[in-house]
Amino acid sequence: MCGILGSIDIKLSEEELDLIKHRGPDDSGLVSIPGPMHRLWLGHRRLSIVDLTAAGHQPMSSDCGNYTLIFNGEIYNHEEIRKTLNQQQFRGHSDTETILYALKENGIKAAEKFNGIFAFAFVDLIQQKLFIARDFFGVKPLYYSATTDGFLFSSELRPIKSIIKNISIDSNSLSTLLRLRYVPSPYTLYKNVYKVRSGHFIEVDLSVERIKPIEKALSSNDSKLFSGSFNDAVDQYKELFSASVKRQLMSDVEIGIMLSGGVDSAMVASIAANNGSQKTKAFTVGYDGKYASDEILDAQETASLLNLEHHIVKISNNDYHDLFAQCVEITEEPTATTSTIPFYYLSKLASEHVKVVLTGQGADEPLGGYFRYKEELLRQKLPNFVLDPFCSLVNNLPIKSEKIRRATQALPIRNDIERFDEAYSIFPYAQIEKLIGKSHNRSLEAIQYNYDLYKAKHLPHSALRMMKIDARMNLADDLLNYTDKISMHFALETRVPILDTELVSFIESLPLSYKVNLFKGKIVHKKNAEQILPGNIINRPKKDFKSPTNEWFRNDIGTIGDLLTQPNTKFATFFNRTEVNRTLELHKKGFNMEKQLYLLLSIYYWLEKS
């Protein structure tokens, strides 16, 4: 796991590369590559995980000198890929060397076979091409910008912001953020700065004077519908799940586990512990006081059962507020997801013991673990003449649950894209208009793009369509984004075995009824868990890695209000203080507005730092 930085025609320095030093404190490299039309700079900061020797140093060039790679991530099937390549060219055993020569021999299409997490830049001087690419689920971030001076790309926004002068905020992206809780790729909150979409690459022709980045999708095979019985599916799922975790134990350093109280991380931990060479370390975060979201007791029970070396850290209300601004600075992009600060503590704790951790992230989206997939099932069961008046009635009641509000506003909408947009929404369009004076945003565009790219309309149920999009859009630009930024702030590599490409391909081939129904989610997943975990772990209530911000915000609403409604701040130049105060008042009255307030606070701190 590392950090990459590169450019065309924009000279890079060691100082700019050091802006991402936290991603790779073990080694660094910066090279300049001249060409007939353009000069390239490629920089790399290394966190040594596989092949700790100098053979893994980057930037890495082929023996002939015509091909150069900088790479962030891990390719778990690289040994299988290596067997298909010319063996005479290898000097070490790193996955970097494998993918360099795979790309040399097979071009960018070689990346379609990479089972792993990656962001890389590959220079082909024979074809005079630069390729930058991001993995299929967007686990690793990758930003880029084309300016009149040249082309920049980086694992993080910091170097790009440092180099590009007079960078400005994109108001359409700000509106999108208020709608979705994150800005979906390819956009960012800055004008002319973009994220590579998950499962995509950018191609730049170096043989022409004008730099013109072209975005293309990496091809992935459509999953063929599984035709076996449910028991057959469980057996095959068990094999693929186990193989995925074992693959991701690939490392020359110790690997730990981020352990929640839920079934997903427990399953990963069980397989890892049974296949490790030493007692596995597990890490859990919780809270001072009694909160329903605290997972320490549940995680302790799991750790004891699996014989894990368990480490915990607790957060207080004061800790939470003290770190808010710092976490926004680390993640570089505001979010309404309240788990960023607990994840900061969790990453810090883990980094004091190991350099790599496995997580249970990524199960809910492909396996139907969220309430919104059951909503999609419900709307198929209820005729419109029942659904429409029922939702209209509920929407006119003073319902204080955000989950119910979103559900009843989304359910009657006939069009998939518009309904998904409503189901994801944080703020309604009318309120966004009042907050910042405009509601035009890119949420519908982003959903439509992914809907078309992954041929969602051909899937037999709207729940499957939503799950397909969520696994590639919501994950990449929200949960996985903050996971990467915060963990890499502590030079900690996080791996996501449940997002193994072979495993997800199989999951997406399964009938909907094998994954979710009106009463249960992740059905095949939990059936497999029954073979390795007791029922009390499998059937624990889902806590979603939540933090108790609802209660904390209610106790500190005055302090929050003072921040968000004070004049003469950058926040005040964008936001209508009267409308912000309305959100605060609703929370005071018992309506759960924690996500909305968390997002507004995130934007406040982000603007103050930008």
Coordinates of C-alpha atoms in Angstrom, one line a residue:
M1 CA 0.0 0.0 0.0
C2 CA 1.5 3.3 -1.1
G3 CA 1.0 6.7 -2.6
I4 CA 1.5 7.8 -6.2
L5 CA 2.0 11.2 -7.7
G6 CA 2.7 12.0 -11.4
S7 CA 2.4 14.6 -14.1
I8 CA 2.9 15.5 -17.7
D9 CA 4.8 18.8 -18.3
I10 CA 4.5 19.9 -14.7
K11 CA 7.8 19.5 -12.8
L12 CA 7.4 17.7 -9.5
S13 CA 9.6 18.0 -6.5
E14 CA 10.4 15.8 -3.5
E15 CA 8.6 18.4 -1.3
E16 CA 5.4 17.8 -3.2
L17 CA 5.8 14.0 -3.1
D18 CA 6.3 14.3 0.7
L19 CA 2.8 15.6 1.0
I20 CA 1.7 12.0 0.7
K21 CA 4.6 10.6 2.8
H22 CA 2.2 9.3 5.4
R23 CA 1.0 6.8 2.8
G24 CA 4.4 5.3 2.3
P25 CA 7.1 6.1 5.0
D26 CA 9.4 3.2 4.1
D27 CA 10.8 4.4 0.8
S28 CA 10.4 7.0 -2.0
G29 CA 11.3 7.5 -5.6
L30 CA 10.9 10.3 -8.2
V31 CA 11.9 10.0 -11.8
S32 CA 11.6 12.2 -14.9
I33 CA 10.9 10.5 -18.3
P34 CA 11.6 12.6 -21.4
G35 CA 9.6 12.1 -24.6
P36 CA 9.4 13.6 -28.1
M37 CA 6.4 15.8 -27.2
H38 CA 6.1 15.8 -23.4
R39 CA 8.1 15.1 -20.2
L40 CA 6.7 13.0 -17.5
W41 CA 7.3 12.9 -13.8
L42 CA 6.5 9.8 -11.7
G43 CA 6.7 9.8 -7.9
H44 CA 6.1 7.0 -5.4
R45 CA 5.9 6.7 -1.6
R46 CA 6.3 3.1 -0.4
L47 CA 4.7 1.2 2.5
S48 CA 6.6 -2.1 2.3
I49 CA 4.2 -5.1 2.6
V50 CA 5.3 -7.6 0.0
D51 CA 8.9 -8.1 -1.0
L52 CA 10.6 -5.8 1.5
T53 CA 13.8 -5.7 -0.5
A54 CA 15.0 -3.1 -3.0
A55 CA 13.5 -5.2 -5.7
G56 CA 10.1 -3.7 -4.8
H57 CA 11.3 -0.1 -5.2
Q58 CA 9.2 2.3 -7.3
P59 CA 9.0 3.8 -9.8
M60 CA 9.8 0.5 -11.5
S61 CA 10.9 0.2 -15.1
S62 CA 11.3 -2.8 -17.4
D63 CA 14.7 -4.0 -18.3
C64 CA 14.3 -2.4 -21.7
G65 CA 13.4 1.0 -20.2
N66 CA 10.3 1.4 -22.4
Y67 CA 7.8 0.7 -19.6
T68 CA 7.5 2.3 -16.2
L69 CA 5.0 1.8 -13.4
I70 CA 3.9 3.4 -10.1
F71 CA 1.4 1.4 -8.2
N72 CA -0.6 1.6 -5.0
G73 CA -2.4 -1.5 -3.7
E74 CA -2.2 -5.2 -3.7
I75 CA -2.9 -7.8 -6.5
Y76 CA -3.8 -11.0 -4.7
N77 CA -3.7 -13.2 -7.7
H78 CA -0.4 -11.9 -9.0
E79 CA 1.4 -15.2 -8.6
E80 CA -1.1 -16.8 -11.0
I81 CA -0.7 -14.0 -13.4
R82 CA 3.1 -14.2 -13.1
K83 CA 3.0 -17.9 -14.3
T84 CA 1.7 -16.7 -17.7
L85 CA 4.5 -14.3 -18.3
N86 CA 8.2 -14.5 -19.3
Q87 CA 10.0 -15.7 -16.2
Q88 CA 13.4 -14.5 -17.2
Q89 CA 12.5 -10.8 -16.6
F90 CA 11.7 -11.1 -12.9
R91 CA 14.2 -9.9 -10.2
G92 CA 12.0 -10.2 -7.0
H93 CA 8.6 -11.5 -5.9
S94 CA 6.6 -8.3 -5.6
D95 CA 3.1 -7.9 -7.2
T96 CA 4.4 -4.5 -8.6
E97 CA 6.9 -6.4 -10.8
T98 CA 4.2 -8.8 -11.9
I99 CA 1.8 -6.2 -13.1
L100 CA 4.5 -4.1 -14.7
Y101 CA 5.3 -7.0 -17.0
A102 CA 1.7 -8.1 -17.4
L103 CA 0.9 -4.6 -18.7
K104 CA 4.0 -4.6 -20.9
E105 CA 3.0 -7.9 -22.5
N106 CA -0.8 -7.5 -22.7
G107 CA -1.4 -3.8 -22.5
I108 CA -4.1 -2.1 -20.3
K109 CA -6.4 -5.1 -20.8
A110 CA -4.1 -7.0 -18.4
A111 CA -5.7 -5.0 -15.6
E112 CA -9.1 -6.7 -16.2
K113 CA -7.6 -9.8 -14.7
F114 CA -6.2 -8.1 -11.6
N115 CA -8.0 -9.4 -8.5
G116 CA -7.1 -6.8 -5.9
I117 CA -7.1 -3.2 -4.9
F118 CA -5.1 -0.8 -7.0
A119 CA -4.5 2.7 -8.4
F120 CA -1.6 2.8 -10.8
A121 CA 0.1 4.8 -13.6
F122 CA 1.7 2.9 -16.5
V123 CA 3.9 4.6 -19.1
D124 CA 4.3 2.8 -22.5
L125 CA 7.0 4.7 -24.5
I126 CA 6.5 2.4 -27.5
Q127 CA 2.9 3.3 -27.9
Q128 CA 3.5 6.8 -26.4
K129 CA 0.7 6.3 -23.9
L130 CA 0.1 7.0 -20.2
F131 CA -2.6 5.0 -18.5
I132 CA -3.9 5.6 -14.9
A133 CA -6.4 3.1 -13.5
R134 CA -8.5 2.4 -10.4
D135 CA -9.7 -1.0 -9.1
F136 CA -13.2 -2.4 -9.8
F137 CA -14.7 -1.3 -6.5
G138 CA -12.7 1.9 -6.0
V139 CA -10.9 0.8 -2.8
K140 CA -7.9 2.9 -3.7
P141 CA -8.5 6.6 -4.6
L142 CA -7.0 8.3 -7.7
Y143 CA -7.4 12.0 -8.6
Y144 CA -6.4 13.9 -11.8
S145 CA -6.6 17.3 -13.4
A146 CA -5.8 18.6 -16.9
T147 CA -4.7 22.2 -16.9
T148 CA -3.2 24.6 -19.5
D149 CA 0.2 23.7 -18.0
G150 CA -0.2 19.9 -18.2
F151 CA -1.7 16.9 -16.5
L152 CA -1.6 15.9 -12.8
F153 CA -2.6 12.7 -11.0
S154 CA -2.3 11.6 -7.3
S155 CA -3.5 9.2 -4.7
E156 CA -4.7 12.3 -2.7
L157 CA -5.9 15.8 -3.4
R158 CA -3.1 17.5 -1.4
P159 CA -0.4 17.6 -4.0
I160 CA -2.9 18.7 -6.7
K161 CA -4.2 21.5 -4.5
S162 CA -0.6 22.5 -3.8
I163 CA 0.4 22.7 -7.4
I164 CA -2.8 24.2 -9.0
K165 CA -3.1 27.8 -8.1
N166 CA -6.5 29.5 -7.6
I167 CA -8.4 26.3 -7.3
S168 CA -12.1 27.0 -6.8
I169 CA -15.1 25.2 -5.4
D170 CA -17.7 23.7 -7.7
S171 CA -21.2 24.7 -6.6
N172 CA -22.8 21.8 -8.5
S173 CA -20.7 19.4 -6.6
L174 CA -21.6 21.1 -3.3
S175 CA -25.2 20.6 -4.2
T176 CA -24.6 17.0 -5.0
L177 CA -22.8 16.5 -1.7
L178 CA -25.8 17.8 0.2
R179 CA -28.0 15.4 -1.8
L180 CA -26.0 12.2 -1.6
R181 CA -23.6 12.8 1.4
Y182 CA -20.6 12.5 -0.9
V183 CA -19.5 13.7 -4.4
P184 CA -19.7 10.7 -6.8
S185 CA -16.8 10.1 -9.3
P186 CA -15.7 11.6 -11.6
Y187 CA -16.4 14.8 -9.8
T188 CA -14.9 16.4 -6.7
L189 CA -15.7 19.6 -4.8
Y190 CA -13.1 21.4 -6.9
K191 CA -13.6 22.6 -10.4
N192 CA -11.5 20.8 -13.0
V193 CA -10.3 18.2 -10.4
Y194 CA -11.7 14.7 -10.9
K195 CA -11.6 11.2 -9.5
V196 CA -11.1 8.2 -11.7
R197 CA -14.3 6.1 -11.4
S198 CA -14.1 2.7 -9.9
G199 CA -13.2 0.1 -12.6
H200 CA -12.1 2.7 -15.1
F201 CA -8.8 4.0 -16.6
I202 CA -7.7 7.3 -18.1
E203 CA -5.7 7.1 -21.3
V204 CA -3.5 10.0 -22.4
D205 CA -1.8 10.1 -25.9
L206 CA 1.7 11.4 -25.5
S207 CA 2.4 11.6 -29.2
V208 CA 0.2 14.7 -29.7
E209 CA 0.7 18.2 -28.5
R210 CA -2.6 18.7 -26.8
I211 CA -3.1 16.6 -23.6
K212 CA -6.6 15.1 -23.7
P213 CA -7.5 12.5 -21.1
I214 CA -10.0 9.9 -22.2
E215 CA -12.0 7.9 -19.7
K216 CA -12.7 4.2 -20.5
A217 CA -14.2 1.4 -18.4
L218 CA -12.2 -1.8 -17.7
S219 CA -14.3 -4.7 -19.0
S220 CA -15.6 -7.1 -16.5
N221 CA -17.4 -10.3 -17.3
D222 CA -21.2 -10.3 -16.6
S223 CA -22.0 -12.9 -14.0
K224 CA -23.9 -15.9 -15.4
L225 CA -27.0 -16.6 -13.4
F226 CA -26.5 -19.3 -10.9
S227 CA -28.9 -22.2 -11.5
G228 CA -28.0 -24.5 -8.5
S229 CA -30.0 -25.0 -5.3
F230 CA -29.6 -22.8 -2.2
N231 CA -27.5 -25.5 -0.5
D232 CA -25.2 -25.6 -3.6
A233 CA -24.9 -21.8 -3.4
V234 CA -23.9 -22.0 0.3
D235 CA -21.2 -24.6 -0.5
Q236 CA -19.8 -22.6 -3.3
Y237 CA -20.0 -19.4 -1.3
K238 CA -18.1 -21.0 1.5
E239 CA -15.2 -22.0 -0.8
L240 CA -15.0 -18.7 -2.5
F241 CA -15.2 -16.7 0.8
S242 CA -12.5 -18.8 2.4
A243 CA -10.3 -18.5 -0.7
S244 CA -10.7 -14.8 -0.7
V245 CA -9.6 -14.3 2.9
K246 CA -6.6 -16.7 2.4
R247 CA -5.6 -14.8 -0.7
Q248 CA -5.6 -11.6 1.2
L249 CA -3.3 -13.0 3.9
M250 CA -0.5 -12.5 1.3
S251 CA 2.1 -10.4 3.1
D252 CA 5.6 -10.3 4.4
V253 CA 4.5 -8.5 7.5
E254 CA 1.9 -9.4 10.3
I255 CA -1.8 -8.9 9.5
G256 CA -4.5 -8.0 12.0
I257 CA -8.3 -7.7 12.0
M258 CA -10.6 -4.8 12.5
L259 CA -13.3 -6.5 14.6
S260 CA -16.8 -5.2 15.0
G261 CA -19.6 -6.9 16.9
G262 CA -21.1 -8.2 13.7
V263 CA -21.0 -11.3 11.6
D264 CA -19.0 -10.0 8.6
S265 CA -15.7 -9.2 10.4
A266 CA -16.2 -12.3 12.6
M267 CA -16.3 -14.5 9.5
V268 CA -13.2 -12.9 8.1
A269 CA -11.4 -13.2 11.5
S270 CA -12.3 -16.8 11.9
I271 CA -10.8 -17.8 8.6
A272 CA -7.7 -15.6 9.1
A273 CA -7.1 -16.9 12.6
N274 CA -7.2 -20.5 11.4
N275 CA -4.8 -19.8 8.6
G276 CA -2.3 -17.5 10.2
S277 CA 1.1 -18.4 11.5
Q278 CA 0.7 -16.6 14.9
K279 CA -2.1 -15.5 17.2
T280 CA -4.2 -12.9 15.3
K281 CA -4.5 -9.4 16.7
A282 CA -8.0 -7.8 16.6
F283 CA -9.0 -4.2 17.1
T284 CA -12.3 -2.7 18.2
V285 CA -13.5 0.9 18.9
G286 CA -16.3 1.8 21.4
Y287 CA -17.6 4.6 23.5
D288 CA -17.5 5.8 27.1
G289 CA -21.0 5.5 28.5
K290 CA -23.9 3.3 27.5
Y291 CA -24.8 3.6 23.9
A292 CA -26.7 1.2 21.6
S293 CA -24.0 1.6 18.9
D294 CA -21.2 0.4 21.2
E295 CA -19.8 -2.9 19.9
I296 CA -17.0 -3.7 22.4
L297 CA -18.9 -6.3 24.5
D298 CA -20.0 -8.1 21.3
A299 CA -16.5 -7.9 19.8
Q300 CA -15.0 -9.2 23.0
E301 CA -17.2 -12.3 22.9
T302 CA -16.2 -12.9 19.3
A303 CA -12.5 -12.4 20.1
S304 CA -12.7 -14.8 23.0
L305 CA -14.5 -17.5 20.9
L306 CA -11.9 -17.2 18.1
N307 CA -8.9 -16.9 20.5
L308 CA -7.8 -13.5 19.2
E309 CA -5.5 -11.1 20.9
H310 CA -8.0 -8.3 21.4
H311 CA -7.2 -4.6 21.7
I312 CA -9.8 -1.9 22.3
V313 CA -10.1 1.9 22.4
K314 CA -12.9 4.0 23.7
I315 CA -14.1 7.5 22.6
S316 CA -15.7 10.1 24.7
N317 CA -17.9 13.0 23.6
N318 CA -14.9 15.4 24.1
D319 CA -12.6 13.2 22.0
Y320 CA -15.1 13.3 19.2
H321 CA -15.3 17.0 19.0
D322 CA -11.6 17.6 19.4
L323 CA -10.9 15.4 16.3
F324 CA -13.7 16.5 14.0
A325 CA -11.7 19.1 12.1
Q326 CA -8.6 16.9 11.8
C327 CA -10.6 14.0 10.4
V328 CA -12.2 16.2 7.8
E329 CA -8.7 17.4 6.8
I330 CA -7.5 13.8 6.5
T331 CA -10.4 12.6 4.4
E332 CA -10.1 15.6 2.2
E333 CA -13.8 15.4 1.3
P334 CA -16.7 16.1 3.6
T335 CA -19.2 13.4 4.4
A336 CA -22.4 12.7 6.3
T337 CA -21.1 9.3 7.4
T338 CA -20.7 9.5 11.1
S339 CA -18.2 6.7 11.5
T340 CA -15.1 8.6 10.3
I341 CA -14.0 9.6 13.8
P342 CA -14.4 6.2 15.4
F343 CA -12.5 4.8 12.4
Y344 CA -9.7 7.3 13.1
Y345 CA -9.3 5.8 16.6
L346 CA -9.5 2.3 15.3
S347 CA -6.8 2.9 12.6
K348 CA -4.6 4.6 15.1
L349 CA -4.9 1.7 17.5
A350 CA -4.3 -0.9 14.8
S351 CA -1.2 1.0 13.4
E352 CA 0.5 0.7 16.8
H353 CA 0.6 -3.1 16.4
V354 CA 0.5 -4.1 12.7
K355 CA 0.9 -2.6 9.2
V356 CA -2.0 -4.5 7.6
V357 CA -5.6 -5.2 8.7
L358 CA -8.5 -7.1 7.2
T359 CA -12.0 -5.7 7.5
G360 CA -15.5 -6.9 7.0
Q361 CA -16.5 -4.0 4.7
G362 CA -18.3 -4.6 1.5
A363 CA -20.9 -7.3 2.5
D364 CA -24.0 -5.2 2.7
E365 CA -24.1 -3.9 -0.9
P366 CA -23.8 -7.0 -3.0
L367 CA -25.5 -9.3 -0.4
G368 CA -28.6 -7.1 0.4
G369 CA -27.7 -6.0 4.0
Y370 CA -29.4 -2.6 3.9
F371 CA -33.0 -1.7 4.7
R372 CA -33.4 0.1 1.3
Y373 CA -33.2 -3.3 -0.5
K374 CA -36.2 -4.5 1.5
E375 CA -38.0 -1.3 0.5
E376 CA -37.5 -2.3 -3.1
L377 CA -39.0 -5.7 -2.3
L378 CA -41.9 -4.2 -0.5
R379 CA -42.9 -1.9 -3.4
Q380 CA -43.1 -4.9 -5.7
K381 CA -45.5 -6.5 -3.2
L382 CA -47.8 -3.6 -2.7
P383 CA -50.1 -2.3 -5.6
N384 CA -49.8 1.4 -6.3
F385 CA -53.4 2.1 -5.1
V386 CA -52.2 1.0 -1.7
L387 CA -48.6 2.2 -1.7
D388 CA -49.3 5.8 -2.9
P389 CA -51.9 6.9 -0.4
F390 CA -50.1 5.1 2.5
C391 CA -46.8 6.9 1.8
S392 CA -48.7 10.2 1.3
L393 CA -50.3 9.8 4.7
V394 CA -47.0 8.9 6.4
N395 CA -45.3 11.9 4.8
N396 CA -47.8 14.2 6.3
L397 CA -47.2 13.0 9.8
P398 CA -44.4 14.4 12.0
I399 CA -42.2 11.3 11.6
K400 CA -38.9 11.7 13.5
S401 CA -37.1 8.7 11.9
E402 CA -34.9 9.6 9.0
K403 CA -35.1 6.0 7.7
I404 CA -38.9 6.0 7.5
R405 CA -38.9 9.5 5.9
R406 CA -36.6 8.5 3.1
A407 CA -38.5 5.2 2.5
T408 CA -41.9 6.8 2.2
Q409 CA -40.7 9.5 -0.1
A410 CA -38.9 7.1 -2.3
L411 CA -41.3 4.2 -2.6
P412 CA -44.0 5.7 -4.7
I413 CA -41.6 6.9 -7.4
R414 CA -41.9 4.7 -10.5
N415 CA -38.6 5.5 -12.2
D416 CA -35.6 3.6 -10.9
I417 CA -33.1 6.4 -11.1
E418 CA -35.3 9.0 -9.4
R419 CA -36.4 6.5 -6.7
F420 CA -32.8 5.5 -5.9
D421 CA -31.8 9.1 -5.8
E422 CA -34.6 9.8 -3.2
A423 CA -33.6 6.7 -1.2
Y424 CA -30.0 7.9 -0.9
S425 CA -30.9 11.5 -0.2
I426 CA -29.7 13.5 2.8
F427 CA -31.4 16.8 2.0
P428 CA -34.5 17.2 -0.2
Y429 CA -34.0 19.3 -3.3
A430 CA -36.2 22.1 -2.0
Q431 CA -34.1 22.4 1.2
I432 CA -30.8 22.4 -0.8
E433 CA -32.2 25.3 -2.8
K434 CA -32.8 27.2 0.4
L435 CA -29.5 26.2 2.0
I436 CA -27.2 27.3 -0.9
G437 CA -29.4 29.0 -3.4
K438 CA -29.4 26.2 -6.0
S439 CA -30.4 22.6 -6.2
H440 CA -28.9 21.5 -9.6
N441 CA -26.6 18.6 -8.9
R442 CA -25.1 15.5 -10.4
S443 CA -26.7 12.7 -8.3
L444 CA -29.1 11.6 -11.0
E445 CA -26.3 11.7 -13.6
A446 CA -24.1 9.5 -11.5
I447 CA -26.8 7.0 -10.8
Q448 CA -27.8 6.9 -14.5
Y449 CA -24.2 6.4 -15.6
N450 CA -23.7 3.4 -13.4
Y451 CA -27.2 2.1 -14.2
D452 CA -26.3 2.0 -17.9
L453 CA -22.7 0.9 -17.5
Y454 CA -23.6 -2.2 -15.5
K455 CA -26.7 -3.0 -17.6
A456 CA -28.9 -2.7 -14.5
K457 CA -32.1 -2.5 -16.5
H458 CA -31.5 -6.2 -17.6
L459 CA -31.5 -7.4 -14.0
P460 CA -34.8 -9.0 -13.0
H461 CA -35.5 -6.9 -9.9
S462 CA -35.0 -3.3 -8.9
A463 CA -33.3 -4.4 -5.6
L464 CA -30.6 -6.2 -7.7
R465 CA -30.2 -3.0 -9.8
M466 CA -29.7 -0.9 -6.7
M467 CA -27.2 -3.4 -5.2
K468 CA -25.2 -3.4 -8.4
I469 CA -24.9 0.4 -8.3
D470 CA -24.2 0.6 -4.6
A471 CA -21.3 -1.8 -4.8
R472 CA -19.5 0.4 -7.3
M473 CA -20.6 4.0 -6.5
N474 CA -21.6 4.4 -2.9
L475 CA -18.8 2.2 -1.6
A476 CA -16.1 3.8 -3.7
D477 CA -16.8 7.4 -3.1
D478 CA -18.0 7.3 0.6
L479 CA -17.1 4.4 2.8
L480 CA -14.0 3.1 1.0
N481 CA -12.8 6.6 0.5
Y482 CA -12.7 7.6 4.1
T483 CA -11.4 4.1 5.0
D484 CA -8.4 4.5 2.7
K485 CA -7.6 8.1 3.7
I486 CA -7.8 7.6 7.5
S487 CA -6.0 4.3 7.6
M488 CA -3.2 5.5 5.2
H489 CA -2.8 8.6 7.4
F490 CA -1.4 6.1 9.9
A491 CA 0.5 4.1 7.2
L492 CA -2.0 1.2 7.7
E493 CA -3.1 -0.9 4.9
T494 CA -6.8 -2.0 5.0
R495 CA -7.9 -5.0 2.9
V496 CA -11.5 -6.0 2.0
P497 CA -11.8 -9.7 1.4
I498 CA -15.5 -9.6 0.8
L499 CA -14.9 -7.4 -2.3
D500 CA -12.7 -10.1 -3.9
T501 CA -13.6 -9.9 -7.6
E502 CA -14.3 -13.7 -7.9
L503 CA -16.4 -13.7 -4.7
V504 CA -18.5 -10.7 -5.8
S505 CA -19.0 -12.1 -9.3
F506 CA -20.4 -15.2 -7.7
I507 CA -22.6 -13.2 -5.3
E508 CA -24.0 -11.2 -8.2
S509 CA -24.9 -14.4 -10.1
L510 CA -27.2 -15.6 -7.3
P511 CA -31.0 -15.2 -7.4
L512 CA -32.3 -12.4 -5.2
S513 CA -34.1 -14.8 -2.9
Y514 CA -30.7 -16.3 -1.9
K515 CA -29.5 -12.9 -0.7
V516 CA -32.5 -10.9 0.7
N517 CA -36.2 -11.1 1.5
L518 CA -38.6 -8.8 3.4
F519 CA -37.4 -10.2 6.8
K520 CA -33.7 -11.1 6.3
G521 CA -30.6 -9.9 4.4
K522 CA -27.3 -11.5 3.5
I523 CA -29.0 -14.9 3.6
V524 CA -26.4 -17.0 1.9
H525 CA -23.7 -15.2 3.8
K526 CA -25.3 -15.9 7.2
K527 CA -26.1 -19.5 6.3
N528 CA -22.4 -20.0 5.6
A529 CA -21.6 -18.4 8.9
E530 CA -23.6 -21.0 10.7
Q531 CA -20.9 -23.5 9.9
I532 CA -18.2 -21.5 11.7
L533 CA -19.9 -19.2 14.3
P534 CA -22.6 -19.6 17.0
G535 CA -26.1 -18.2 16.4
N536 CA -25.8 -15.5 19.0
I537 CA -23.0 -13.8 16.9
I538 CA -24.8 -14.4 13.5
N539 CA -28.1 -13.0 14.7
R540 CA -27.0 -9.9 16.6
P541 CA -28.9 -6.7 15.7
K542 CA -27.1 -4.8 13.0
K543 CA -25.3 -1.7 14.3
D544 CA -23.8 -0.4 11.0
F545 CA -20.6 0.8 12.7
K546 CA -22.6 3.8 14.0
S547 CA -21.4 6.5 16.4
P548 CA -23.7 8.1 19.0
T549 CA -23.8 11.4 17.3
N550 CA -27.6 11.7 17.7
E551 CA -27.2 11.9 21.5
W552 CA -24.0 13.9 21.4
F553 CA -25.4 16.5 19.0
R554 CA -28.5 16.8 21.1
N555 CA -26.4 17.6 24.2
D556 CA -24.1 20.0 22.3
I557 CA -26.6 21.6 19.9
G558 CA -25.8 25.1 21.2
T559 CA -22.1 24.7 20.4
I560 CA -22.8 23.3 17.0
G561 CA -25.3 26.1 16.3
D562 CA -22.7 28.7 17.3
L563 CA -20.3 27.3 14.7
L564 CA -22.8 26.9 11.9
T565 CA -24.6 30.1 12.2
Q566 CA -21.8 32.6 13.0
P567 CA -21.3 35.3 10.4
N568 CA -18.1 36.1 8.5
T569 CA -17.0 32.6 7.9
K570 CA -16.4 30.8 4.6
F571 CA -19.3 28.6 5.5
A572 CA -21.6 31.7 5.9
T573 CA -20.7 32.8 2.3
F574 CA -22.2 29.6 0.9
F575 CA -25.0 28.7 3.4
N576 CA -28.2 30.5 4.4
R577 CA -27.9 30.7 8.2
T578 CA -31.7 30.8 8.7
E579 CA -32.1 27.4 6.9
V580 CA -29.1 25.9 8.8
N581 CA -30.8 27.0 12.0
R582 CA -34.0 25.2 10.9
T583 CA -32.1 21.9 10.8
L584 CA -30.7 22.6 14.2
E585 CA -34.2 23.3 15.6
L586 CA -35.6 20.1 14.1
H587 CA -32.9 18.1 15.9
K588 CA -33.7 19.9 19.2
K589 CA -37.3 18.9 18.8
G590 CA -36.4 15.2 18.6
F591 CA -36.1 14.7 14.8
N592 CA -33.0 12.7 14.0
M593 CA -31.0 15.1 11.9
E594 CA -27.6 13.7 12.9
K595 CA -26.5 12.9 9.3
Q596 CA -27.5 16.4 8.1
L597 CA -25.7 18.1 11.0
Y598 CA -22.6 15.9 10.6
L599 CA -22.5 16.8 6.9
L600 CA -22.9 20.5 7.6
L601 CA -20.2 20.4 10.3
S602 CA -17.9 18.5 7.9
I603 CA -18.4 21.1 5.2
Y604 CA -17.8 23.9 7.8
Y605 CA -14.4 22.4 8.8
W606 CA -13.5 21.6 5.2
L607 CA -14.2 25.2 4.1
E608 CA -12.1 26.6 7.0
K609 CA -9.2 24.4 6.0
S610 CA -9.5 24.9 2.2

